[in-house]
Coordinates of C-alpha atoms and ligand atoms in Angstrom, one line a residue:
M1 CA 26.3 13.1 10.6
R2 CA 24.9 12.2 14.0
N3 CA 21.4 13.7 13.6
A4 CA 19.7 10.3 14.1
E5 CA 21.6 9.7 17.3
V6 CA 20.6 13.1 18.7
V7 CA 16.9 12.5 17.7
A8 CA 17.0 9.1 19.5
M9 CA 18.5 10.8 22.6
L10 CA 15.8 13.5 22.7
E11 CA 13.0 11.0 22.2
E12 CA 14.3 8.9 25.0
T13 CA 14.6 11.9 27.3
A14 CA 11.0 12.9 26.5
D15 CA 9.7 9.4 27.1
L16 CA 11.5 9.0 30.4
I17 CA 10.4 12.5 31.6
E18 CA 6.8 11.3 31.0
I19 CA 7.3 8.0 32.8
A20 CA 8.9 9.8 35.7
G21 CA 5.8 12.0 35.9
E22 CA 7.7 15.3 35.4
N23 CA 6.3 18.4 33.8
P24 CA 4.6 17.3 30.5
F25 CA 5.5 20.6 28.8
K26 CA 9.2 19.6 29.2
A27 CA 8.6 16.3 27.4
R28 CA 6.8 18.1 24.6
A29 CA 9.7 20.5 24.2
Y30 CA 12.1 17.5 23.8
R31 CA 9.7 16.0 21.2
R32 CA 9.5 19.2 19.2
A33 CA 13.3 19.5 19.2
A34 CA 13.6 15.8 18.0
E35 CA 11.1 16.5 15.2
A36 CA 13.1 19.6 14.2
I37 CA 16.4 17.8 14.1
A38 CA 14.9 14.9 12.2
A39 CA 14.0 17.3 9.5
L40 CA 17.4 19.0 9.4
Q41 CA 19.3 18.8 6.1
E42 CA 22.8 19.4 7.5
P43 CA 24.9 17.7 10.1
I44 CA 24.0 18.8 13.6
E45 CA 27.7 18.8 14.5
E46 CA 28.1 21.6 12.0
L47 CA 25.3 23.7 13.6
V48 CA 27.0 23.3 17.0
R49 CA 30.4 24.1 15.7
T50 CA 29.2 27.3 14.0
K51 CA 27.0 28.2 17.1
R52 CA 23.8 28.1 15.1
L53 CA 21.9 25.6 17.1
H54 CA 19.6 28.3 18.5
T55 CA 18.5 29.2 15.0
V56 CA 16.6 25.9 14.7
E57 CA 13.0 26.4 15.5
G58 CA 12.0 24.7 18.7
I59 CA 15.4 24.3 20.3
G60 CA 15.7 26.3 23.6
E61 CA 18.7 26.9 25.7
S62 CA 18.6 23.8 28.0
I63 CA 18.0 21.4 25.1
A64 CA 20.8 23.0 23.2
R65 CA 23.1 22.3 26.2
D66 CA 21.9 18.7 26.2
I67 CA 22.8 18.3 22.5
T68 CA 26.2 19.8 22.9
E69 CA 26.9 17.6 25.8
F70 CA 25.7 14.6 23.9
L71 CA 27.9 15.3 21.0
Q72 CA 30.9 15.5 23.3
R73 CA 30.2 12.6 25.7
G74 CA 27.7 10.3 23.9
T75 CA 25.2 10.9 26.7
T76 CA 23.7 13.7 28.8
T77 CA 23.6 14.3 32.6
R78 CA 19.8 14.7 32.3
L79 CA 19.4 11.3 30.6
E80 CA 21.7 9.6 33.1
Q81 CA 19.6 10.9 36.0
L82 CA 16.4 9.7 34.3
R83 CA 17.8 6.3 33.5
A84 CA 18.9 5.9 37.1
K85 CA 15.2 6.1 38.1
Y86 CA 13.6 4.2 35.3
P87 CA 15.4 1.7 33.0
P88 CA 15.3 2.9 29.3
Q89 CA 13.8 -0.4 28.0
L90 CA 10.5 0.6 29.7
R91 CA 10.0 2.9 26.7
T92 CA 9.0 -0.1 24.6
L93 CA 6.0 -0.5 26.8
L94 CA 4.7 2.9 25.7
E95 CA 4.3 1.4 22.2
I96 CA 1.4 -0.8 23.5
Q97 CA -1.8 1.0 22.9
G98 CA -3.6 1.8 26.1
V99 CA -0.4 1.8 28.2
G100 CA 0.5 5.4 29.0
P101 CA 3.6 6.7 30.9
R102 CA 1.7 6.7 34.2
T103 CA 0.8 3.0 33.8
V104 CA 4.4 2.2 32.8
A105 CA 5.7 3.8 36.0
M106 CA 3.1 1.9 38.1
L107 CA 3.9 -1.4 36.4
Y108 CA 7.6 -0.9 37.2
D109 CA 7.2 0.5 40.7
R110 CA 4.8 -2.2 41.8
L111 CA 5.6 -5.3 39.7
K112 CA 9.1 -4.5 38.3
I113 CA 7.7 -5.1 34.8
T114 CA 10.2 -3.9 32.1
T115 CA 9.3 -5.8 28.9
V116 CA 6.3 -6.6 26.8
D117 CA 6.7 -10.3 27.6
E118 CA 6.6 -9.6 31.3
L119 CA 3.6 -7.4 30.9
E120 CA 1.8 -10.2 29.0
A121 CA 2.7 -12.8 31.5
A122 CA 1.6 -10.6 34.4
A123 CA -1.8 -9.9 32.7
K124 CA -2.4 -13.6 32.1
A125 CA -1.4 -14.5 35.7
G126 CA -4.0 -12.1 37.0
K127 CA -1.4 -9.8 38.6
L128 CA -2.5 -6.7 36.8
A129 CA -6.0 -7.0 38.2
K130 CA -4.7 -6.1 41.7
L131 CA -3.4 -2.7 40.5
P132 CA -5.5 0.5 40.7
G133 CA -7.4 1.4 37.6
M134 CA -6.9 -2.0 36.0
G135 CA -10.4 -3.3 35.1
E136 CA -11.1 -6.5 33.3
Q137 CA -11.8 -4.6 30.0
K138 CA -8.6 -2.6 30.2
I139 CA -6.6 -5.8 30.7
R140 CA -8.3 -7.4 27.8
N141 CA -7.5 -4.3 25.7
I142 CA -3.8 -4.5 26.7
L143 CA -3.6 -8.1 25.7
E144 CA -5.1 -7.3 22.4
S145 CA -2.8 -4.4 21.8
I146 CA 0.2 -6.6 22.5
Q147 CA -0.9 -8.9 19.7
V148 CA -1.1 -5.9 17.3
W149 CA 2.3 -4.6 18.5
R150 CA 3.9 -8.0 17.8
R151 CA 2.6 -7.9 14.2
Q152 CA 3.9 -4.4 13.7
Q153 CA 7.4 -5.3 14.9
E154 CA 7.8 -7.2 11.7
R155 CA 7.4 -4.4 9.2
V156 CA 8.7 -0.8 9.4
P157 CA 7.2 2.2 7.5
I158 CA 8.8 2.9 4.1
H159 CA 10.3 6.3 5.0
I160 CA 12.4 4.8 7.8
A161 CA 13.5 1.9 5.6
L162 CA 14.2 4.2 2.7
S163 CA 16.4 6.7 4.6
L164 CA 18.4 3.8 6.1
A165 CA 18.8 2.2 2.7
E166 CA 20.0 5.6 1.3
R167 CA 22.6 5.9 4.0
I168 CA 23.9 2.3 3.4
V169 CA 24.1 2.9 -0.3
A170 CA 25.9 6.2 0.2
A171 CA 28.5 4.5 2.5
L172 CA 29.1 1.5 0.3
Q173 CA 29.2 3.4 -3.0
E174 CA 32.4 5.0 -1.8
L175 CA 34.3 1.7 -2.2
P176 CA 36.0 1.2 -5.6
E177 CA 35.0 -2.4 -5.5
V178 CA 31.3 -1.6 -5.9
I179 CA 30.4 -1.5 -9.6
A180 CA 26.7 -1.1 -9.0
I181 CA 24.4 -1.0 -6.0
L182 CA 20.6 -1.1 -5.7
P183 CA 18.1 -1.5 -2.8
A184 CA 15.8 -4.3 -4.0
G185 CA 12.8 -6.0 -2.4
S186 CA 9.6 -4.4 -1.4
L187 CA 11.4 -1.1 -0.8
R188 CA 12.2 -0.8 -4.6
R189 CA 8.6 -1.5 -5.2
W190 CA 7.7 1.3 -2.8
K191 CA 5.5 -0.8 -0.6
E192 CA 4.2 1.2 2.3
T193 CA 6.0 -1.0 4.9
V194 CA 9.1 -3.0 4.6
G195 CA 9.8 -6.4 6.2
D196 CA 13.5 -6.6 5.7
L197 CA 15.9 -4.7 3.5
D198 CA 17.6 -6.4 0.5
I199 CA 20.6 -4.6 -0.9
L200 CA 22.3 -5.8 -4.0
V201 CA 25.8 -5.0 -5.2
A202 CA 27.7 -5.9 -8.3
A203 CA 31.4 -6.6 -7.5
R204 CA 34.2 -8.9 -8.3
N205 CA 36.2 -8.5 -5.1
T206 CA 33.4 -8.7 -2.5
Q207 CA 35.3 -9.0 0.8
P208 CA 36.0 -5.3 1.4
V209 CA 32.3 -4.6 0.7
M210 CA 31.0 -7.2 3.2
D211 CA 33.6 -6.0 5.7
K212 CA 32.5 -2.4 5.5
F213 CA 28.8 -3.3 5.5
T214 CA 29.0 -5.4 8.7
K215 CA 31.0 -2.5 10.4
L216 CA 28.6 0.3 9.5
P217 CA 27.9 2.5 12.6
E218 CA 24.2 1.7 12.6
V219 CA 24.7 -2.1 12.8
Q220 CA 23.4 -3.5 16.1
K221 CA 24.1 -7.1 15.5
V222 CA 25.8 -9.1 12.8
L223 CA 23.8 -12.2 11.9
A224 CA 25.9 -13.6 9.1
H225 CA 29.2 -12.4 7.5
G226 CA 30.1 -14.2 4.2
T227 CA 31.7 -13.3 0.9
T228 CA 28.5 -13.3 -1.2
K229 CA 25.9 -12.5 1.5
S230 CA 25.9 -10.8 4.9
S231 CA 23.0 -10.0 7.2
V232 CA 22.8 -7.5 10.0
L233 CA 20.2 -6.1 12.4
M234 CA 20.0 -2.3 12.4
A235 CA 17.8 0.2 14.2
N236 CA 14.1 -0.6 14.6
N237 CA 15.2 -4.3 14.5
L238 CA 15.3 -4.0 10.8
Q239 CA 17.2 -6.9 9.2
V240 CA 19.3 -5.8 6.2
D241 CA 20.7 -8.4 3.8
L242 CA 23.5 -7.5 1.5
R243 CA 24.1 -9.7 -1.5
A244 CA 27.0 -9.5 -3.9
V245 CA 26.8 -10.8 -7.5
E246 CA 29.0 -10.8 -10.6
P247 CA 28.2 -7.8 -12.9
E248 CA 27.1 -10.3 -15.6
S249 CA 24.2 -11.4 -13.4
F250 CA 23.3 -8.0 -11.8
G251 CA 20.2 -7.5 -13.9
A252 CA 18.8 -10.9 -13.2
A253 CA 19.5 -10.6 -9.5
A254 CA 17.9 -7.2 -9.4
Q255 CA 14.8 -8.6 -11.1
Y256 CA 14.7 -11.7 -8.8
F257 CA 15.3 -9.9 -5.5
T258 CA 12.9 -7.0 -6.3
G259 CA 10.0 -9.4 -6.5
S260 CA 7.2 -9.6 -5.7
K261 CA 6.9 -13.3 -5.3
A262 CA 3.6 -13.3 -7.2
H263 CA 5.2 -11.3 -10.1
N264 CA 8.2 -13.6 -10.3
I265 CA 6.0 -16.8 -10.4
A266 CA 4.0 -15.3 -13.2
L267 CA 7.2 -14.4 -15.0
R268 CA 8.7 -17.9 -14.6
N269 CA 5.4 -19.4 -16.0
L270 CA 5.6 -17.1 -19.0
A271 CA 9.3 -18.1 -19.5
L272 CA 8.4 -21.8 -19.6
K273 CA 6.1 -21.2 -22.5
H274 CA 9.1 -19.8 -24.4
G275 CA 11.3 -22.8 -23.4
L276 CA 13.2 -20.5 -21.0
T277 CA 14.1 -20.6 -17.3
V278 CA 14.6 -17.5 -15.2
N279 CA 16.5 -17.3 -12.0
E280 CA 18.7 -14.9 -10.1
Y281 CA 21.7 -15.6 -12.4
G282 CA 20.0 -15.0 -15.7
V283 CA 17.6 -16.2 -18.4
F284 CA 18.6 -19.6 -19.9
R285 CA 17.4 -21.8 -22.7
E286 CA 15.9 -24.9 -21.2
A287 CA 17.1 -27.2 -23.8
T288 CA 20.8 -26.2 -24.1
G289 CA 21.4 -24.2 -20.8
E290 CA 22.6 -21.3 -22.9
K291 CA 22.4 -17.9 -21.2
V292 CA 20.4 -15.4 -23.2
A293 CA 20.2 -12.5 -20.7
G294 CA 21.1 -11.4 -17.2
E295 CA 23.4 -8.4 -17.2
T296 CA 20.5 -5.9 -17.3
E297 CA 17.0 -6.0 -16.0
E298 CA 15.7 -4.7 -19.4
G299 CA 17.4 -7.6 -21.0
V300 CA 15.7 -10.1 -18.8
Y301 CA 12.2 -8.8 -19.6
E302 CA 13.1 -8.4 -23.3
A303 CA 14.2 -12.1 -23.5
L304 CA 10.6 -12.9 -22.5
G305 CA 9.1 -10.7 -25.1
L306 CA 8.3 -7.9 -22.6
V307 CA 9.2 -4.3 -22.1
W308 CA 10.8 -3.4 -18.8
I309 CA 8.1 -3.2 -16.1
P310 CA 8.5 -0.5 -13.4
P311 CA 9.1 -2.1 -10.0
E312 CA 6.0 -0.4 -8.5
L313 CA 3.8 -2.5 -10.8
R314 CA 5.4 -5.9 -10.0
E315 CA 2.6 -7.3 -7.9
D316 CA 0.9 -9.6 -10.5
R317 CA -2.0 -7.2 -10.8
G318 CA -2.2 -7.4 -14.6
E319 CA 1.2 -5.9 -15.4
L320 CA 2.5 -8.9 -17.5
E321 CA -0.6 -8.9 -19.7
A322 CA -0.3 -5.1 -20.1
A323 CA 3.4 -5.4 -20.9
L324 CA 2.7 -8.1 -23.5
K325 CA 0.1 -5.9 -25.2
G326 CA 2.4 -2.8 -25.0
A327 CA -0.3 -1.2 -22.8
L328 CA 1.6 -0.4 -19.6
P329 CA 0.6 3.0 -18.2
R330 CA 2.9 6.0 -18.5
L331 CA 3.3 6.3 -14.7
V332 CA 3.2 9.7 -13.1
T333 CA 6.6 10.9 -11.8
L334 CA 7.7 13.4 -9.2
D335 CA 8.6 15.7 -12.1
D336 CA 5.0 15.7 -13.3
I337 CA 3.8 17.3 -10.0
R338 CA 3.4 21.0 -10.4
G339 CA 2.2 22.0 -7.0
E340 CA 1.3 21.2 -3.4
T341 CA -2.4 20.9 -2.5
H342 CA -2.3 20.2 1.2
S343 CA -0.1 22.1 3.7
H344 CA -0.3 23.7 7.2
T345 CA 1.3 26.8 8.8
R346 CA 1.7 28.2 12.2
W347 CA -1.8 29.6 12.0
S348 CA -2.9 26.0 12.9
D349 CA -0.5 23.2 13.9
G350 CA 2.3 23.8 11.4
A351 CA 5.7 25.1 12.2
A352 CA 6.3 27.6 9.4
T353 CA 4.8 30.8 8.2
V354 CA 2.8 31.2 5.0
E355 CA 5.7 32.9 3.4
E356 CA 8.2 30.2 4.4
M357 CA 5.9 27.5 3.0
A358 CA 5.5 29.4 -0.2
R359 CA 9.2 30.0 -0.6
A360 CA 9.9 26.3 0.0
A361 CA 7.4 25.4 -2.7
M362 CA 9.2 27.8 -5.1
E363 CA 12.5 26.2 -4.2
R364 CA 11.1 22.8 -5.2
G365 CA 10.3 24.2 -8.6
Y366 CA 6.5 24.2 -8.1
E367 CA 4.1 26.5 -9.9
Y368 CA 1.8 26.9 -6.9
I369 CA 1.0 25.8 -3.3
A370 CA -2.2 25.7 -1.4
I371 CA -2.2 26.6 2.3
T372 CA -4.9 24.5 3.9
D373 CA -4.9 25.1 7.6
H374 CA -7.3 23.4 10.0
S375 CA -10.7 24.6 11.0
P376 CA -12.2 24.3 14.5
P377 CA -13.2 22.1 16.4
M378 CA -9.6 20.9 16.3
G379 CA -8.0 22.6 19.3
W380 CA -5.5 24.2 16.9
G381 CA -8.1 25.0 14.2
V382 CA -8.2 28.6 12.9
K383 CA -11.4 30.5 14.1
P384 CA -13.5 32.3 11.5
D385 CA -12.2 35.8 12.4
D386 CA -8.6 34.7 12.2
F387 CA -9.3 32.8 9.0
R388 CA -10.2 36.1 7.4
K389 CA -6.8 37.5 8.4
L390 CA -5.1 34.3 7.2
I391 CA -6.7 34.7 3.8
R392 CA -5.5 38.3 3.6
E393 CA -2.0 37.2 4.6
I394 CA -2.0 34.5 1.9
R395 CA -3.1 37.1 -0.8
Q396 CA -0.3 39.5 0.3
V397 CA 2.4 36.8 0.3
S398 CA 1.3 35.6 -3.1
D399 CA 1.4 39.2 -4.5
R400 CA 4.8 39.9 -2.9
L401 CA 6.4 36.7 -4.2
G402 CA 4.7 36.8 -7.5
F403 CA 3.9 33.1 -6.9
P404 CA 0.5 31.6 -6.8
V405 CA -0.4 30.8 -3.2
L406 CA -3.9 29.4 -3.0
A407 CA -6.0 30.2 0.0
G408 CA -7.4 26.9 1.2
I409 CA -8.6 25.1 4.2
E410 CA -8.7 21.6 5.6
V411 CA -12.2 21.8 7.0
D412 CA -13.5 19.2 9.5
I413 CA -16.5 17.1 8.5
A414 CA -18.9 17.1 11.4
S415 CA -20.6 13.9 12.4
D416 CA -23.7 14.9 10.4
G417 CA -21.7 15.7 7.3
S418 CA -21.8 19.4 7.6
L419 CA -18.6 21.5 7.5
H420 CA -17.1 23.2 10.5
M421 CA -16.6 26.7 8.9
D422 CA -18.7 29.7 8.0
E423 CA -20.0 29.4 4.5
D424 CA -19.0 32.9 3.6
I425 CA -15.4 32.0 4.3
L426 CA -15.5 28.7 2.4
R427 CA -16.8 30.8 -0.5
Q428 CA -13.8 33.1 -0.4
L429 CA -11.4 30.2 -0.5
D430 CA -9.8 28.9 -3.6
L431 CA -9.5 25.3 -2.5
V432 CA -11.4 23.3 0.1
I433 CA -10.2 19.9 1.5
A434 CA -12.8 18.2 3.7
S435 CA -11.5 15.6 6.2
V436 CA -12.6 13.6 9.2
H437 CA -10.5 14.1 12.3
S438 CA -13.0 13.4 15.1
A439 CA -15.7 10.9 16.1
M440 CA -14.0 8.2 14.1
K441 CA -15.8 5.3 15.9
M442 CA -19.0 5.6 13.9
D443 CA -20.5 2.6 12.2
M444 CA -19.8 2.0 8.6
D445 CA -23.1 3.3 7.2
A446 CA -23.1 6.5 9.3
M447 CA -19.5 7.2 8.5
T448 CA -20.1 6.6 4.8
R449 CA -23.2 8.9 4.8
R450 CA -21.2 11.6 6.7
I451 CA -18.5 11.8 4.0
L452 CA -20.9 11.4 1.1
K453 CA -22.8 14.4 2.3
A454 CA -19.6 16.5 2.4
M455 CA -18.9 15.4 -1.2
E456 CA -22.2 16.6 -2.3
N457 CA -21.4 20.1 -1.0
P458 CA -20.4 22.1 -4.1
L459 CA -17.8 24.0 -1.9
V460 CA -15.7 20.9 -1.4
H461 CA -12.9 20.0 -3.9
I462 CA -11.0 17.2 -2.2
I463 CA -11.6 14.6 0.5
G464 CA -8.5 14.5 2.6
H465 CA -7.0 11.2 3.8
P466 CA -10.2 9.4 3.0
T467 CA -9.9 6.4 5.4
G468 CA -8.1 8.0 8.4
R469 CA -5.7 5.3 9.0
L470 CA -2.2 5.8 10.5
I471 CA 0.2 3.1 9.4
N472 CA 1.2 0.8 12.3
Q473 CA -0.8 3.1 14.7
R474 CA -4.4 3.3 13.9
P475 CA -6.6 1.2 11.6
P476 CA -8.9 3.0 9.1
Y477 CA -12.3 4.1 10.3
E478 CA -15.1 2.0 9.0
V479 CA -16.1 3.4 5.7
R480 CA -17.3 2.1 2.3
V481 CA -14.5 3.3 0.1
D482 CA -16.3 2.0 -3.1
A483 CA -19.2 4.4 -2.3
L484 CA -16.8 7.3 -1.9
I485 CA -15.2 6.4 -5.3
E486 CA -18.6 6.2 -6.9
K487 CA -19.6 9.6 -5.5
A488 CA -16.3 11.1 -6.6
R489 CA -17.0 9.9 -10.1
E490 CA -20.4 11.4 -10.0
T491 CA -19.5 14.7 -8.5
G492 CA -16.0 15.3 -9.7
V493 CA -14.7 15.7 -6.2
A494 CA -11.1 14.5 -6.0
L495 CA -9.9 11.9 -3.5
E496 CA -6.6 12.5 -1.8
I497 CA -3.6 10.4 -1.8
N498 CA -2.1 11.8 1.4
G499 CA 1.7 11.5 1.0
S500 CA 2.6 11.8 4.6
P501 CA 4.5 8.5 5.2
E502 CA 2.5 7.9 8.3
R503 CA -0.8 8.0 6.3
L504 CA -0.4 7.0 2.6
D505 CA -4.2 7.3 2.5
L506 CA -5.8 6.4 0.0
N507 CA -3.6 3.3 -0.1
D508 CA -2.4 1.8 -3.4
E509 CA -5.2 -0.7 -3.8
H510 CA -8.0 1.9 -3.2
A511 CA -6.2 4.4 -5.4
R512 CA -6.1 1.8 -8.2
I513 CA -9.8 1.2 -8.0
A514 CA -10.4 5.0 -8.0
R515 CA -8.1 5.4 -11.0
D516 CA -9.8 2.6 -12.9
A517 CA -13.1 4.2 -12.2
G518 CA -11.8 7.4 -13.8
V519 CA -11.8 9.3 -10.5
L520 CA -9.5 12.3 -10.1
L521 CA -6.9 12.1 -7.4
S522 CA -4.9 14.8 -5.6
I523 CA -1.5 14.0 -4.1
G524 CA -0.9 16.2 -1.0
T525 CA 1.9 15.9 1.5
D526 CA -0.1 17.3 4.5
A527 CA 3.2 19.3 5.2
H528 CA 3.4 20.7 8.7
R529 CA 6.9 21.9 8.1
T530 CA 8.7 23.1 5.0
E531 CA 10.8 19.9 4.9
H532 CA 7.6 17.8 4.7
L533 CA 7.0 19.0 1.2
A534 CA 9.6 16.3 0.3
F535 CA 7.0 13.7 1.3
M536 CA 5.7 14.1 -2.2
R537 CA 7.8 11.2 -3.4
F538 CA 5.9 8.9 -1.1
G539 CA 2.5 10.1 -2.4
V540 CA 3.7 9.7 -6.0
A541 CA 4.9 6.2 -5.2
V542 CA 1.4 5.2 -4.0
A543 CA 0.0 6.7 -7.3
R544 CA 2.5 4.7 -9.3
R545 CA 1.6 1.5 -7.5
A546 CA -2.0 2.4 -8.4
W547 CA -1.1 2.7 -12.1
C548 CA -1.8 6.4 -12.2
E549 CA -0.8 8.5 -15.2
P550 CA -0.3 12.3 -15.0
K551 CA -3.9 12.9 -16.2
D552 CA -5.3 11.0 -13.1
I553 CA -3.6 13.5 -10.7
V554 CA -5.1 17.0 -10.4
N555 CA -1.9 18.6 -9.3
T556 CA 0.0 17.6 -12.4
R557 CA -2.0 20.4 -14.1
P558 CA -0.6 23.8 -14.7
Y559 CA -1.9 26.6 -12.5
T560 CA -4.5 28.0 -14.9
E561 CA -6.0 24.5 -15.5
L562 CA -6.0 23.8 -11.8
R563 CA -7.9 27.1 -11.3
E564 CA -10.4 26.1 -14.0
W565 CA -11.1 22.8 -12.2
L566 CA -11.4 24.5 -8.9
S567 CA -13.9 27.1 -10.1
A568 CA -15.9 24.6 -12.2
R569 CA -16.9 22.8 -9.0
R570 CA -18.4 26.1 -7.8
R571 CA -20.7 26.6 -10.8
Ligands
LIG601 ZN1 -6.0 16.0 8.2
LIG602 ZN1 -3.7 18.2 7.0

């Protein structure tokens, strides 16, 4: 399956079109196509072979030609032409906030700058100041953004690491030598970003496993190639370590390499009290060296008098104490989720119709879905008159499919805390999410007041992505989350755990505080395409890291109970 390569080609083409200053609509078309292919479930080669490429939403004739050419030649004429004008490594400069495509072109044309290091050096040497539009403040901002960018290079968002890990596991699992395989480390704990990827295999004959691993098509550089450990660099500069252990030690290794460091230290201290030592090979009696556990992870915890602790809890945030008391939470699972609470359609900035979203929810085995398109003033927000039509369409689709489709909205919270939609429409809607999308640079008090006011509005059920952060892209706006949690407890408004892997907002720590305060949470994916409904697993992971049980999550409730909660807010 070459989908990821095609996506990379389309994104590079889009970036270079922008740097070259060509028609911005063309660049957008390439980006839309890249997004569509990233979401595809089947191999793109198969679509080309069966001449179905044009059935993919967002792929026009000329992009289809590029894709076909790329699959044959590994490049495209269009890309070659663009690369001849601007070297592809310039694209990295676009990742620096405040440096747009026009600036990149100017930096290259005037100063031949192609890398972030060169940009930084030129800024410090005062060379940028001579360029048009480069004031002192702008140069300071660029230098600051470079620092932020350097920090981000170290960790990649979980969804990218997870899909890479899944491809590696699928490839290695085919080998008969592999007895068991497991991605460990922070990925197994479902942390929102991953530093490097640790994969563990149980095998006796390890050479063929290591050989295949270091020759995987996505490997960009082999850092080490041994019989028990190999390390490679893959896309996004992600380092992947593969460790091979004997099956007798697999459980101990899984425990050890899953971490976290803090959890493992606490575990070792507990072991010492029992006269035991724990390492990646097993649990041993200190006095005699006798091995008492190691083959399974359950056995390792059991040897220490504990029940098995789910990886998401292994952060030394009270999980050992809870396990000793037999008081670990019964964590919410994907299976507990009965419906989607946050989704968009073509009426605003989504890619699918109401019916397509509803059918996709049915296919996932859900009992309901809420369609929550945007309000103005977002450029793509649905205007009041159209919203009335949208509500009618939702009711019709729901009747036709015999499947509950809730008429909802993601309404903008204005700077003064009022809602950007006519009240008579809000009253007709089954579910109202209120979110901040604009004027994010308010001071902390004003922003907190703004959201609290929306929470006091009895028409509001859920606060969407409560802190507004975008992982590795935008910090949260300034807001007192503890005040939101307190207000949620008081009013019964739910706070969202937005499951879009770019957002994961609330994050795990805030969600834990909310959960401990008895606040109701809603996990919504913010799906803008049918495939995005699958983001639910990321939202559930945040909830699990926050110790949430099914009762803490409003969309684990059956449809009738959800309706009761929704209408109770209105009374
Ligand atoms: Zn939103
Ligand atoms: Zn949304």
